[in-house]
Amino acid sequence: MARRAGAGTPAAGPGAPAAGAAAARATEQAVAAELRSLRARVPQLGGSLVASVDGLLIAHDLPGSVEPAGMAAVTATGLSLAHRIAQTAHGGAFHEVVIRGVDGYVVIYAAGPTASLTVLADPDVNVGRLHLESRPAARAIAARLTGARRP
């Protein structure tokens, strides 16, 4: 029986795919725990999610009224536009974008080079406190996602 290229390589060893899936689940659970912790620290936080830059949902702590996969896709579009604006205006990297709407805030933070943290907050949120809590959370999430990646 022929094998696909790269399937079952000796370096991977038996059980490697299962171990990789377990590591991915552990990372997703750690990121989800970070999101729950963020919500506990900022009472006016309505929900949050982490998405890859290409719009794939990694983890979420969103209310039932927000569809997670759709929000992740929209976030990726906004993130791409924010990157482009920052690059065009200042030639630098993107850190965050704040959207203030009638019913509250949506803030997208870079979580490393491959992901973003999006938070949804009530209109009466203390935006300074939101940044104070969310920026370190984005860095922690980036570290978890980077640590989960294999060379």
PDB file of C-alpha atoms in Angstrom:
ATOM      1  CA  MET A   1       0.000   0.000   0.000  1.00  0.00           C
ATOM      2  CA  ALA A   2       1.420   3.388  -0.990  1.00  0.00           C
ATOM      3  CA  ARG A   3       1.790   6.147   1.570  1.00  0.00           C
ATOM      4  CA  ARG A   4       1.126   9.796   1.013  1.00  0.00           C
ATOM      5  CA  ALA A   5       4.179  12.024   1.084  1.00  0.00           C
ATOM      6  CA  GLY A   6       4.895  13.120   4.638  1.00  0.00           C
ATOM      7  CA  ALA A   7       2.385  10.744   6.211  1.00  0.00           C
ATOM      8  CA  GLY A   8       3.702   8.721   9.120  1.00  0.00           C
ATOM      9  CA  THR A   9       7.248  10.006   8.905  1.00  0.00           C
ATOM     10  CA  PRO A  10       9.646   8.274  11.288  1.00  0.00           C
ATOM     11  CA  ALA A  11      10.453  11.561  13.056  1.00  0.00           C
ATOM     12  CA  ALA A  12       6.807  11.995  13.958  1.00  0.00           C
ATOM     13  CA  GLY A  13       6.462   8.536  15.467  1.00  0.00           C
ATOM     14  CA  PRO A  14       3.256   6.752  16.358  1.00  0.00           C
ATOM     15  CA  GLY A  15       0.725   8.878  18.173  1.00  0.00           C
ATOM     16  CA  ALA A  16       2.178  12.169  16.903  1.00  0.00           C
ATOM     17  CA  PRO A  17      -1.067  13.275  15.208  1.00  0.00           C
ATOM     18  CA  ALA A  18      -2.992  12.540  18.406  1.00  0.00           C
ATOM     19  CA  ALA A  19      -0.394  14.418  20.437  1.00  0.00           C
ATOM     20  CA  GLY A  20      -0.618  17.363  18.038  1.00  0.00           C
ATOM     21  CA  ALA A  21      -4.408  17.418  18.329  1.00  0.00           C
ATOM     22  CA  ALA A  22      -4.164  17.243  22.106  1.00  0.00           C
ATOM     23  CA  ALA A  23      -1.699  20.138  22.137  1.00  0.00           C
ATOM     24  CA  ALA A  24      -4.019  22.177  19.895  1.00  0.00           C
ATOM     25  CA  ARG A  25      -6.957  21.461  22.231  1.00  0.00           C
ATOM     26  CA  ALA A  26      -4.874  22.437  25.241  1.00  0.00           C
ATOM     27  CA  THR A  27      -3.876  25.688  23.568  1.00  0.00           C
ATOM     28  CA  GLU A  28      -7.492  26.438  22.623  1.00  0.00           C
ATOM     29  CA  GLN A  29      -8.582  25.767  26.207  1.00  0.00           C
ATOM     30  CA  ALA A  30      -5.825  28.015  27.591  1.00  0.00           C
ATOM     31  CA  VAL A  31      -6.835  30.820  25.211  1.00  0.00           C
ATOM     32  CA  ALA A  32     -10.516  30.377  26.147  1.00  0.00           C
ATOM     33  CA  ALA A  33      -9.549  30.580  29.835  1.00  0.00           C
ATOM     34  CA  GLU A  34      -7.701  33.827  29.123  1.00  0.00           C
ATOM     35  CA  LEU A  35     -10.866  35.207  27.493  1.00  0.00           C
ATOM     36  CA  ARG A  36     -13.018  34.241  30.490  1.00  0.00           C
ATOM     37  CA  SER A  37     -10.499  35.813  32.844  1.00  0.00           C
ATOM     38  CA  LEU A  38     -10.550  39.025  30.813  1.00  0.00           C
ATOM     39  CA  ARG A  39     -14.343  39.165  31.057  1.00  0.00           C
ATOM     40  CA  ALA A  40     -14.134  38.692  34.832  1.00  0.00           C
ATOM     41  CA  ARG A  41     -11.686  41.615  35.120  1.00  0.00           C
ATOM     42  CA  VAL A  42     -13.738  44.006  32.957  1.00  0.00           C
ATOM     43  CA  PRO A  43     -17.416  43.849  33.994  1.00  0.00           C
ATOM     44  CA  GLN A  44     -18.622  45.868  30.994  1.00  0.00           C
ATOM     45  CA  LEU A  45     -17.027  43.406  28.573  1.00  0.00           C
ATOM     46  CA  GLY A  46     -19.787  41.737  26.581  1.00  0.00           C
ATOM     47  CA  GLY A  47     -17.623  39.088  24.933  1.00  0.00           C
ATOM     48  CA  SER A  48     -14.385  38.368  23.137  1.00  0.00           C
ATOM     49  CA  LEU A  49     -12.818  36.140  20.548  1.00  0.00           C
ATOM     50  CA  VAL A  50      -9.461  35.169  19.139  1.00  0.00           C
ATOM     51  CA  ALA A  51      -9.144  34.627  15.404  1.00  0.00           C
ATOM     52  CA  SER A  52      -6.320  33.935  13.012  1.00  0.00           C
ATOM     53  CA  VAL A  53      -5.415  36.675  10.553  1.00  0.00           C
ATOM     54  CA  ASP A  54      -7.139  34.675   7.829  1.00  0.00           C
ATOM     55  CA  GLY A  55     -10.431  34.681   9.746  1.00  0.00           C
ATOM     56  CA  LEU A  56     -10.457  31.255  11.369  1.00  0.00           C
ATOM     57  CA  LEU A  57     -11.951  31.129  14.847  1.00  0.00           C
ATOM     58  CA  ILE A  58      -9.476  29.990  17.514  1.00  0.00           C
ATOM     59  CA  ALA A  59     -11.526  30.531  20.689  1.00  0.00           C
ATOM     60  CA  HIS A  60     -14.406  32.686  21.882  1.00  0.00           C
ATOM     61  CA  ASP A  61     -16.356  33.888  24.877  1.00  0.00           C
ATOM     62  CA  LEU A  62     -19.243  35.539  23.061  1.00  0.00           C
ATOM     63  CA  PRO A  63     -22.911  36.017  23.896  1.00  0.00           C
ATOM     64  CA  GLY A  64     -25.428  33.881  22.016  1.00  0.00           C
ATOM     65  CA  SER A  65     -26.463  36.847  19.888  1.00  0.00           C
ATOM     66  CA  VAL A  66     -23.067  36.927  18.116  1.00  0.00           C
ATOM     67  CA  GLU A  67     -22.171  34.145  15.674  1.00  0.00           C
ATOM     68  CA  PRO A  68     -18.499  33.303  16.448  1.00  0.00           C
ATOM     69  CA  ALA A  69     -17.290  32.132  13.013  1.00  0.00           C
ATOM     70  CA  GLY A  70     -18.906  35.076  11.243  1.00  0.00           C
ATOM     71  CA  MET A  71     -17.449  37.539  13.749  1.00  0.00           C
ATOM     72  CA  ALA A  72     -14.000  35.965  13.295  1.00  0.00           C
ATOM     73  CA  ALA A  73     -14.254  36.425   9.523  1.00  0.00           C
ATOM     74  CA  VAL A  74     -15.371  40.053   9.835  1.00  0.00           C
ATOM     75  CA  THR A  75     -12.598  40.692  12.364  1.00  0.00           C
ATOM     76  CA  ALA A  76     -10.001  39.398   9.897  1.00  0.00           C
ATOM     77  CA  THR A  77     -11.281  41.821   7.285  1.00  0.00           C
ATOM     78  CA  GLY A  78     -11.063  44.733   9.727  1.00  0.00           C
ATOM     79  CA  LEU A  79      -7.625  43.603  10.882  1.00  0.00           C
ATOM     80  CA  SER A  80      -6.353  43.488   7.310  1.00  0.00           C
ATOM     81  CA  LEU A  81      -7.653  46.981   6.633  1.00  0.00           C
ATOM     82  CA  ALA A  82      -6.158  48.313   9.891  1.00  0.00           C
ATOM     83  CA  HIS A  83      -2.770  46.791   8.992  1.00  0.00           C
ATOM     84  CA  ARG A  84      -2.911  48.476   5.600  1.00  0.00           C
ATOM     85  CA  ILE A  85      -3.880  51.859   7.052  1.00  0.00           C
ATOM     86  CA  ALA A  86      -1.102  51.732   9.672  1.00  0.00           C
ATOM     87  CA  GLN A  87       1.436  50.708   7.047  1.00  0.00           C
ATOM     88  CA  THR A  88       0.366  53.433   4.618  1.00  0.00           C
ATOM     89  CA  ALA A  89       0.124  56.218   7.203  1.00  0.00           C
ATOM     90  CA  HIS A  90       3.165  55.505   9.344  1.00  0.00           C
ATOM     91  CA  GLY A  91       5.019  52.578   7.820  1.00  0.00           C
ATOM     92  CA  GLY A  92       4.698  50.685  11.071  1.00  0.00           C
ATOM     93  CA  ALA A  93       2.940  47.681  12.459  1.00  0.00           C
ATOM     94  CA  PHE A  94      -0.661  47.581  13.645  1.00  0.00           C
ATOM     95  CA  HIS A  95      -1.385  47.349  17.380  1.00  0.00           C
ATOM     96  CA  GLU A  96      -5.112  47.990  17.832  1.00  0.00           C
ATOM     97  CA  VAL A  97      -8.199  49.585  16.369  1.00  0.00           C
ATOM     98  CA  VAL A  98     -11.123  50.990  18.358  1.00  0.00           C
ATOM     99  CA  ILE A  99     -14.604  51.117  16.870  1.00  0.00           C
ATOM    100  CA  ARG A 100     -17.183  53.079  18.832  1.00  0.00           C
ATOM    101  CA  GLY A 101     -20.780  52.386  17.913  1.00  0.00           C
ATOM    102  CA  VAL A 102     -24.116  53.460  19.343  1.00  0.00           C
ATOM    103  CA  ASP A 103     -24.398  50.284  21.421  1.00  0.00           C
ATOM    104  CA  GLY A 104     -20.775  49.954  22.501  1.00  0.00           C
ATOM    105  CA  TYR A 105     -17.203  49.338  21.476  1.00  0.00           C
ATOM    106  CA  VAL A 106     -15.440  46.754  19.356  1.00  0.00           C
ATOM    107  CA  VAL A 107     -11.688  46.769  19.859  1.00  0.00           C
ATOM    108  CA  ILE A 108      -9.320  44.591  17.836  1.00  0.00           C
ATOM    109  CA  TYR A 109      -5.839  44.018  19.266  1.00  0.00           C
ATOM    110  CA  ALA A 110      -2.981  42.326  17.458  1.00  0.00           C
ATOM    111  CA  ALA A 111      -2.157  39.053  19.247  1.00  0.00           C
ATOM    112  CA  GLY A 112       1.191  38.399  17.639  1.00  0.00           C
ATOM    113  CA  PRO A 113       1.738  38.264  13.892  1.00  0.00           C
ATOM    114  CA  THR A 114      -0.864  35.589  13.153  1.00  0.00           C
ATOM    115  CA  ALA A 115      -3.889  36.313  15.350  1.00  0.00           C
ATOM    116  CA  SER A 116      -6.079  38.993  16.870  1.00  0.00           C
ATOM    117  CA  LEU A 117      -8.070  39.504  20.044  1.00  0.00           C
ATOM    118  CA  THR A 118     -11.441  41.166  19.543  1.00  0.00           C
ATOM    119  CA  VAL A 119     -13.385  42.491  22.517  1.00  0.00           C
ATOM    120  CA  LEU A 120     -16.972  43.735  22.620  1.00  0.00           C
ATOM    121  CA  ALA A 121     -17.737  46.236  25.367  1.00  0.00           C
ATOM    122  CA  ASP A 122     -20.729  48.192  26.631  1.00  0.00           C
ATOM    123  CA  PRO A 123     -20.984  51.895  25.758  1.00  0.00           C
ATOM    124  CA  ASP A 124     -20.241  52.869  29.375  1.00  0.00           C
ATOM    125  CA  VAL A 125     -16.978  50.893  29.591  1.00  0.00           C
ATOM    126  CA  ASN A 126     -13.928  52.696  30.888  1.00  0.00           C
ATOM    127  CA  VAL A 127     -11.874  52.492  27.673  1.00  0.00           C
ATOM    128  CA  GLY A 128      -8.605  53.084  29.540  1.00  0.00           C
ATOM    129  CA  ARG A 129      -9.349  50.121  31.813  1.00  0.00           C
ATOM    130  CA  LEU A 130     -10.346  48.058  28.799  1.00  0.00           C
ATOM    131  CA  HIS A 131      -6.946  48.727  27.202  1.00  0.00           C
ATOM    132  CA  LEU A 132      -5.144  48.165  30.508  1.00  0.00           C
ATOM    133  CA  GLU A 133      -6.628  44.669  30.786  1.00  0.00           C
ATOM    134  CA  SER A 134      -6.850  43.698  27.097  1.00  0.00           C
ATOM    135  CA  ARG A 135      -3.334  44.579  25.917  1.00  0.00           C
ATOM    136  CA  PRO A 136      -1.599  42.150  28.302  1.00  0.00           C
ATOM    137  CA  ALA A 137      -4.256  39.539  27.478  1.00  0.00           C
ATOM    138  CA  ALA A 138      -3.433  39.913  23.768  1.00  0.00           C
ATOM    139  CA  ARG A 139       0.278  39.455  24.546  1.00  0.00           C
ATOM    140  CA  ALA A 140      -0.450  36.391  26.692  1.00  0.00           C
ATOM    141  CA  ILE A 141      -2.601  34.897  23.940  1.00  0.00           C
ATOM    142  CA  ALA A 142       0.125  35.576  21.365  1.00  0.00           C
ATOM    143  CA  ALA A 143       2.642  33.788  23.605  1.00  0.00           C
ATOM    144  CA  ARG A 144       0.339  30.782  23.993  1.00  0.00           C
ATOM    145  CA  LEU A 145      -0.264  30.567  20.252  1.00  0.00           C
ATOM    146  CA  THR A 146       3.424  30.988  19.422  1.00  0.00           C
ATOM    147  CA  GLY A 147       4.405  28.397  22.010  1.00  0.00           C
ATOM    148  CA  ALA A 148       1.882  25.985  20.525  1.00  0.00           C
ATOM    149  CA  ARG A 149       3.433  26.197  17.066  1.00  0.00           C
ATOM    150  CA  ARG A 150       6.046  23.669  16.087  1.00  0.00           C
ATOM    151  CA  PRO A 151       9.111  24.617  14.011  1.00  0.00           C
TER     152      PRO A 151
END
